[in-house]
Amino acid sequence: MTAPTPHPSTEGRTPYPVGLLLAGRRVVVVGGGQVAQRRLPALIASGADLHLISPATTPAVQAMADAGELTWHARPYRDGDLADTWYALVATDDPAVNAAVSAEAERERVFCSRSDDAAAATAWTPASGRDAGATVAVLTGDPRHSAALRDAIVDGLRDGSLAARQYRSHGAGVALVGGGPGDPDLITVRGRRLLADADVVVTDRLAPRELLAELPEHVEVIDASKIPYGRFMAQEAINRTLVEHAKAGKFVVRLKGGDPYVFGRGGEELLACAEAGLPVTVVPGISSSISVPAAAGVPVTHRGMTHEFTVISGHVGPDDERSLTNWEAAARMSGTLVLLMAVDKIGAIAARLVEYGRPAETPVAIVQEGTTAAQRRVDATLGTVAAVVEAEGVKPPAVIVIGDVVNVLAAAFRR
């Protein structure tokens, strides 16, 4: 399929690019369908006094109206609707209505964008995107070409590959960045952007390692790994490292696996930085407690099967006086249990859950190195999981899921 050529009457016309400051100014959108649904969020973000005129809308557009983000006039367009309007967008599937709105806009000297006929419009909507406070807007006359160029530019800014990315809007400070479950593509856009700006990266062994190879040569990488029953950097030392480098005028990214606040001790690091008077940015990450089971074909919830899931740290066993978990309550719940850091304690945990009432036949899935190339899934039951883990040589990091959800997608996922 070839890309459509611009409308003949638009050829040779060079639009004048300008950014409209619409906050508090009346903007009218005529039509409440899919086109309006795509255009409205940016207009809402502009702070415009937004009025939508359409007899019907999509559910998403109605939700915007219900939330008070715009005023919906549930009726057809009428001549005079553009009075005192600064900007108009026409997005109906009725050419006669579109032409009538355009005619009023011309009379009232209101710049008007049309989704159906660029040649009849007085304004074109660019393909736009944002990164770190900058707006990228592309106009080519071909919407698909514009979108492709926009995506290439914004992606380059976000991942740091665009050579022009040399300005940083923030100074010294610390960002606690959740790197996700392991696959480097699962870090958030904001997390990747901040990582590209770092002077110092303090990383742990569960953070996506491939991202470190993309860092410029001047970036100092500090290994703060904590290997189970092996080498580790004490949490107090990690806190001091963050504070010392930030106080030296550096922008420090603490790159963590999963989410900083899900058994990641991110709260302790934030408190240490706050007590030192340092600005801290927290970037949530995709928690391994949800994403790793999903990657292995296990939804932690499923309609008609469970109304809750509980995430438990298994780094101390049920008989350990340091344990804060109510194992009896966990056993009596009917929902899904997700265990993190529990590989070497799973035998004691499973025995305690069975003791308190969970059937020994309850399905269990152990997902090792989830979302990475080394991912593997091992299945068992509460009654067999300790022996299976030992026989299969399961090692950390692994996420353990207990409950009927383990098998709900098994047939479909393994096709």
XYZ file of C-alpha atoms in Angstrom:
415
model
C 0.000 0.000 0.000
C 1.427 3.376 -0.965
C 1.079 6.510 1.135
C -1.572 8.955 -0.085
C -0.349 12.131 -1.736
C -1.286 15.468 -0.184
C -4.501 17.120 -1.356
C -3.731 18.946 -4.632
C -4.701 22.329 -3.240
C -2.246 21.950 -0.331
C 0.775 21.407 -2.557
C 3.208 24.250 -2.380
C 1.610 25.646 0.761
C 4.024 26.031 3.652
C 2.285 26.150 7.027
C 3.579 28.646 9.538
C 4.448 26.715 12.722
C 3.306 28.273 15.963
C 2.487 27.093 19.467
C -0.923 28.198 20.711
C -1.242 29.127 24.387
C -4.856 28.134 24.950
C -5.097 28.101 28.748
C -8.425 29.606 29.782
C -9.403 30.357 26.180
C -12.505 28.936 24.505
C -11.799 26.054 22.138
C -14.577 24.229 20.293
C -14.417 20.657 19.036
C -17.264 19.548 16.776
C -17.665 15.759 16.663
C -17.214 13.210 19.427
C -15.849 10.167 17.587
C -12.450 8.500 17.328
C -10.678 11.525 15.845
C -11.855 13.755 18.671
C -10.879 11.076 21.176
C -7.279 11.224 19.917
C -7.106 15.020 19.790
C -8.838 15.923 23.052
C -6.137 14.868 25.563
C -3.627 17.403 24.224
C -6.259 20.141 24.256
C -7.187 19.224 27.816
C -3.516 19.345 28.801
C -3.279 22.853 27.318
C -5.760 24.118 29.911
C -8.221 25.358 27.298
C -11.846 26.143 28.114
C -12.889 23.167 26.047
C -16.366 22.733 24.547
C -17.391 19.591 22.682
C -20.424 19.748 20.396
C -21.773 16.381 19.294
C -25.026 14.431 19.699
C -23.029 11.352 20.762
C -19.514 10.471 21.871
C -17.295 7.473 22.382
C -17.226 6.110 25.947
C -13.734 7.534 26.461
C -14.839 11.021 25.426
C -17.868 10.793 27.685
C -15.547 9.882 30.546
C -13.594 13.094 29.902
C -16.824 15.063 30.120
C -17.960 13.227 33.241
C -14.616 14.060 34.864
C -15.141 17.750 34.153
C -12.239 17.984 31.723
C -14.486 19.479 29.040
C -18.040 20.721 28.555
C -20.103 18.408 26.363
C -23.039 19.963 24.505
C -25.007 16.840 23.526
C -26.570 18.226 20.364
C -25.740 18.928 16.710
C -23.639 21.918 15.681
C -25.468 25.240 15.287
C -24.358 28.356 13.515
C -22.997 30.692 16.161
C -21.256 28.012 18.210
C -17.874 29.520 17.405
C -18.642 32.897 18.951
C -15.732 34.078 21.137
C -13.724 31.017 20.132
C -9.962 31.087 19.678
C -9.485 27.735 17.969
C -11.775 25.100 16.470
C -11.378 21.475 15.503
C -13.890 19.808 13.168
C -14.030 16.027 13.419
C -17.432 14.774 12.259
C -18.187 12.279 9.489
C -20.715 14.647 7.870
C -19.115 16.787 5.107
C -21.981 19.282 5.229
C -21.487 19.908 8.939
C -17.736 20.190 8.496
C -18.196 22.724 5.711
C -20.641 24.757 7.805
C -18.245 24.931 10.747
C -15.404 25.909 8.439
C -17.536 28.663 6.927
C -18.373 30.108 10.350
C -14.729 29.894 11.384
C -13.760 31.857 8.262
C -16.309 34.554 9.022
C -15.312 34.788 12.695
C -11.571 34.632 11.917
C -11.139 31.530 14.012
C -8.342 29.185 13.034
C -9.950 25.850 12.231
C -8.520 22.369 11.774
C -10.435 19.749 9.792
C -9.895 16.017 10.023
C -11.512 15.315 6.639
C -10.060 17.960 4.326
C -6.747 19.668 5.030
C -7.175 21.906 1.983
C -10.332 23.421 3.444
C -8.747 24.079 6.833
C -6.916 27.149 8.097
C -4.860 25.137 10.600
C -3.190 21.752 10.465
C -2.755 19.550 13.511
C 0.852 18.342 13.674
C 2.027 14.934 14.762
C 3.396 15.835 18.175
C 5.160 14.277 21.129
C 6.871 15.411 24.296
C 10.125 14.664 26.035
C 11.540 16.329 29.156
C 9.462 19.474 28.707
C 10.109 19.817 24.970
C 7.335 19.475 22.403
C 8.188 18.016 19.009
C 5.673 18.841 16.266
C 5.974 17.639 12.669
C 3.976 18.841 9.635
C 4.470 17.181 6.245
C 1.028 17.141 4.639
C 0.940 13.342 5.027
C -0.212 12.339 8.543
C 1.549 8.968 8.432
C 4.835 10.502 7.331
C 4.522 13.143 10.045
C 3.867 10.509 12.711
C 6.856 8.417 11.595
C 9.198 11.417 11.780
C 7.759 12.439 15.140
C 8.309 8.966 16.563
C 11.899 8.816 15.334
C 12.757 12.169 16.896
C 11.030 11.556 20.214
C 12.495 8.054 20.523
C 15.953 9.466 19.873
C 15.502 12.093 22.560
C 14.199 9.589 25.060
C 16.914 6.992 24.662
C 19.714 9.556 24.312
C 20.704 8.490 20.806
C 19.861 11.846 19.227
C 23.066 13.871 19.124
C 21.267 17.100 19.972
C 20.388 15.798 23.426
C 22.927 17.807 25.434
C 20.700 19.890 27.696
C 19.616 18.667 31.083
C 16.847 20.456 32.937
C 17.779 19.133 36.390
C 20.900 19.569 38.509
C 22.353 17.569 41.353
C 20.030 15.129 43.032
C 18.917 11.531 43.118
C 16.416 9.551 41.059
C 15.182 6.231 42.413
C 14.362 4.388 39.198
C 12.523 1.085 38.993
C 14.100 -0.847 36.141
C 11.363 -3.446 35.831
C 11.654 -7.246 36.027
C 14.763 -7.707 33.878
C 13.960 -7.198 30.207
C 15.536 -3.816 29.314
C 12.518 -2.936 27.169
C 10.303 -2.989 30.263
C 11.828 0.032 31.979
C 9.551 3.081 31.817
C 10.173 5.861 29.309
C 10.880 8.292 32.135
C 13.278 5.890 33.795
C 15.252 5.424 30.594
C 15.359 9.175 29.999
C 16.748 9.885 33.465
C 19.257 7.080 33.084
C 20.559 8.723 29.910
C 21.168 11.923 31.912
C 22.989 10.339 34.854
C 26.462 11.272 36.044
C 26.501 8.329 38.456
C 24.477 5.107 38.341
C 24.176 2.999 41.482
C 22.795 -0.314 40.309
C 21.873 -3.696 41.734
C 22.103 -7.160 40.236
C 18.389 -7.363 39.401
C 18.377 -4.153 37.343
C 18.450 -4.579 33.528
C 22.151 -5.050 32.833
C 21.906 -4.292 29.120
C 21.010 -0.680 29.888
C 24.424 -0.071 31.418
C 26.119 -0.715 28.067
C 24.257 2.271 26.606
C 25.686 4.747 29.114
C 28.296 7.291 27.957
C 31.897 6.625 28.979
C 31.966 9.445 31.541
C 29.166 7.896 33.643
C 30.406 6.241 36.832
C 28.692 2.899 37.528
C 28.686 1.668 41.118
C 27.765 -1.953 41.825
C 25.450 -2.149 44.832
C 24.471 -5.774 44.310
C 23.200 -7.955 47.124
C 23.829 -11.601 46.261
C 21.860 -14.031 48.438
C 24.273 -15.568 50.977
C 27.156 -13.950 49.100
C 28.775 -10.602 48.481
C 26.666 -7.549 49.116
C 26.816 -3.795 49.645
C 25.222 -2.848 52.942
C 22.179 -0.621 52.724
C 23.828 2.041 54.875
C 26.734 2.160 52.424
C 24.318 2.519 49.503
C 22.590 5.410 51.250
C 25.924 7.136 51.896
C 26.960 6.656 48.285
C 23.803 8.307 46.970
C 24.165 11.256 49.339
C 27.883 11.802 48.831
C 27.745 11.845 45.032
C 24.660 14.075 44.914
C 26.234 16.508 47.376
C 29.261 16.619 45.088
C 27.011 18.106 42.408
C 26.240 14.920 40.501
C 22.922 13.638 39.197
C 22.655 10.133 40.629
C 20.346 7.409 39.344
C 19.691 4.534 41.704
C 18.723 1.814 39.232
C 16.773 -0.954 40.949
C 15.099 -4.126 39.762
C 11.300 -4.136 39.744
C 9.747 -1.223 41.634
C 11.690 0.798 44.239
C 8.939 0.450 46.836
C 8.110 -3.259 46.467
C 10.673 -4.886 48.758
C 13.270 -2.641 47.133
C 14.137 -0.498 50.188
C 13.467 2.583 48.126
C 11.765 4.210 51.075
C 14.943 3.954 53.148
C 16.985 5.523 50.364
C 14.515 8.352 49.912
C 14.568 9.106 53.651
C 18.370 9.193 53.673
C 18.428 11.644 50.769
C 15.643 13.770 52.223
C 17.442 14.016 55.571
C 20.508 15.238 53.672
C 18.375 17.924 51.992
C 18.657 16.436 48.517
C 15.916 16.517 45.864
C 14.658 13.030 45.030
C 12.656 11.823 42.050
C 10.886 8.485 42.342
C 10.173 6.629 39.103
C 7.904 3.604 39.638
C 8.873 0.394 37.907
C 6.960 -2.642 36.709
C 6.957 -4.935 39.724
C 8.233 -8.456 39.191
C 5.423 -9.674 41.447
C 2.951 -9.064 38.616
C 5.021 -8.940 35.443
C 7.049 -12.125 35.875
C 3.980 -14.339 36.377
C 2.336 -12.612 33.401
C 5.359 -13.301 31.200
C 5.109 -16.989 32.148
C 1.391 -17.244 31.423
C 0.041 -16.717 34.939
C -2.445 -13.890 35.598
C -2.378 -13.064 39.300
C -6.147 -12.448 39.132
C -8.857 -14.019 37.005
C -12.579 -13.293 36.911
C -14.631 -15.745 38.912
C -11.549 -17.287 40.482
C -9.943 -14.728 42.781
C -10.708 -11.256 44.086
C -7.317 -10.588 45.607
C -3.636 -11.334 45.378
C -1.091 -10.955 48.158
C 2.613 -10.262 47.671
C 4.816 -11.660 50.441
C 8.547 -11.446 51.025
C 9.948 -14.881 51.758
C 13.460 -13.801 52.741
C 12.747 -15.013 56.266
C 10.850 -18.214 56.979
C 7.674 -18.717 58.999
C 9.634 -19.844 62.076
C 11.984 -16.866 62.026
C 11.292 -14.414 64.845
C 11.871 -11.563 62.380
C 8.932 -12.628 60.199
C 6.135 -10.052 60.059
C 3.813 -12.184 57.920
C 0.557 -13.605 59.271
C 0.906 -16.991 57.575
C -2.328 -18.290 59.042
C -4.276 -15.408 57.497
C -2.462 -15.892 54.186
C -3.334 -19.578 54.150
C -7.017 -18.937 54.814
C -7.387 -16.384 52.009
C -8.819 -17.781 48.801
C -6.798 -15.580 46.449
C -3.375 -15.746 44.855
C -0.167 -15.662 46.865
C 2.960 -14.271 45.193
C 6.253 -14.946 46.976
C 9.431 -12.986 46.312
C 12.883 -13.957 47.614
C 11.494 -17.280 48.807
C 13.356 -19.983 46.883
C 15.339 -21.356 49.826
C 12.415 -20.996 52.261
C 9.671 -22.455 50.051
C 9.641 -25.828 51.826
C 8.942 -24.278 55.228
C 6.464 -21.796 53.748
C 4.532 -24.478 51.871
C 4.368 -26.680 54.963
C 3.046 -23.796 57.042
C 0.376 -22.912 54.457
C -0.800 -26.535 54.338
C -0.801 -26.680 58.130
C -3.106 -23.663 58.232
C -5.553 -24.995 55.667
C -4.335 -24.506 52.115
C -4.816 -27.793 50.240
C -1.600 -29.617 49.419
C -2.915 -29.943 45.842
C -2.889 -26.152 45.353
C -1.008 -25.387 42.092
C 2.358 -23.623 42.311
C 4.454 -22.036 39.554
C 8.081 -21.021 40.034
C 9.390 -18.584 37.414
C 13.151 -18.128 37.408
C 14.873 -15.156 35.686
C 11.492 -13.873 34.517
C 11.259 -11.772 31.305
C 14.903 -12.455 30.430
C 16.376 -14.832 27.853
C 17.063 -17.292 30.688
C 13.446 -17.419 31.879
C 12.096 -20.822 32.806
C 8.942 -21.991 34.556
C 8.671 -25.000 36.858
C 5.282 -26.246 38.083
C 4.447 -28.093 41.280
C 1.895 -28.165 44.092
C 2.186 -27.036 47.690
C 2.799 -30.618 48.636
C 5.613 -31.163 46.124
C 7.166 -27.738 45.629
C 10.093 -28.195 48.032
C 11.218 -31.388 46.302
C 10.650 -29.962 42.824
C 12.695 -26.833 43.539
C 15.583 -28.966 44.773
C 15.352 -31.479 41.932
C 15.170 -28.773 39.260
C 17.979 -26.722 40.787
C 15.912 -23.548 40.919
C 18.013 -20.540 41.912
C 17.172 -16.910 42.730
C 15.870 -14.655 41.391
C 12.555 -16.423 41.098
C 8.916 -15.504 41.650
C 6.641 -18.150 43.151
C 2.898 -18.068 42.493
C 0.462 -20.114 44.575
C -3.187 -20.555 43.591
C -5.608 -21.792 40.972
C -4.562 -18.992 38.577
C -1.405 -20.982 37.878
C -3.266 -23.287 35.498
C -5.992 -21.033 34.118
C -4.094 -20.106 30.937
C -1.833 -23.123 30.737
C -3.373 -24.694 27.629
C -3.556 -21.461 25.650
C -0.136 -20.164 26.669
C 1.741 -23.342 25.756
C 0.324 -23.788 22.268
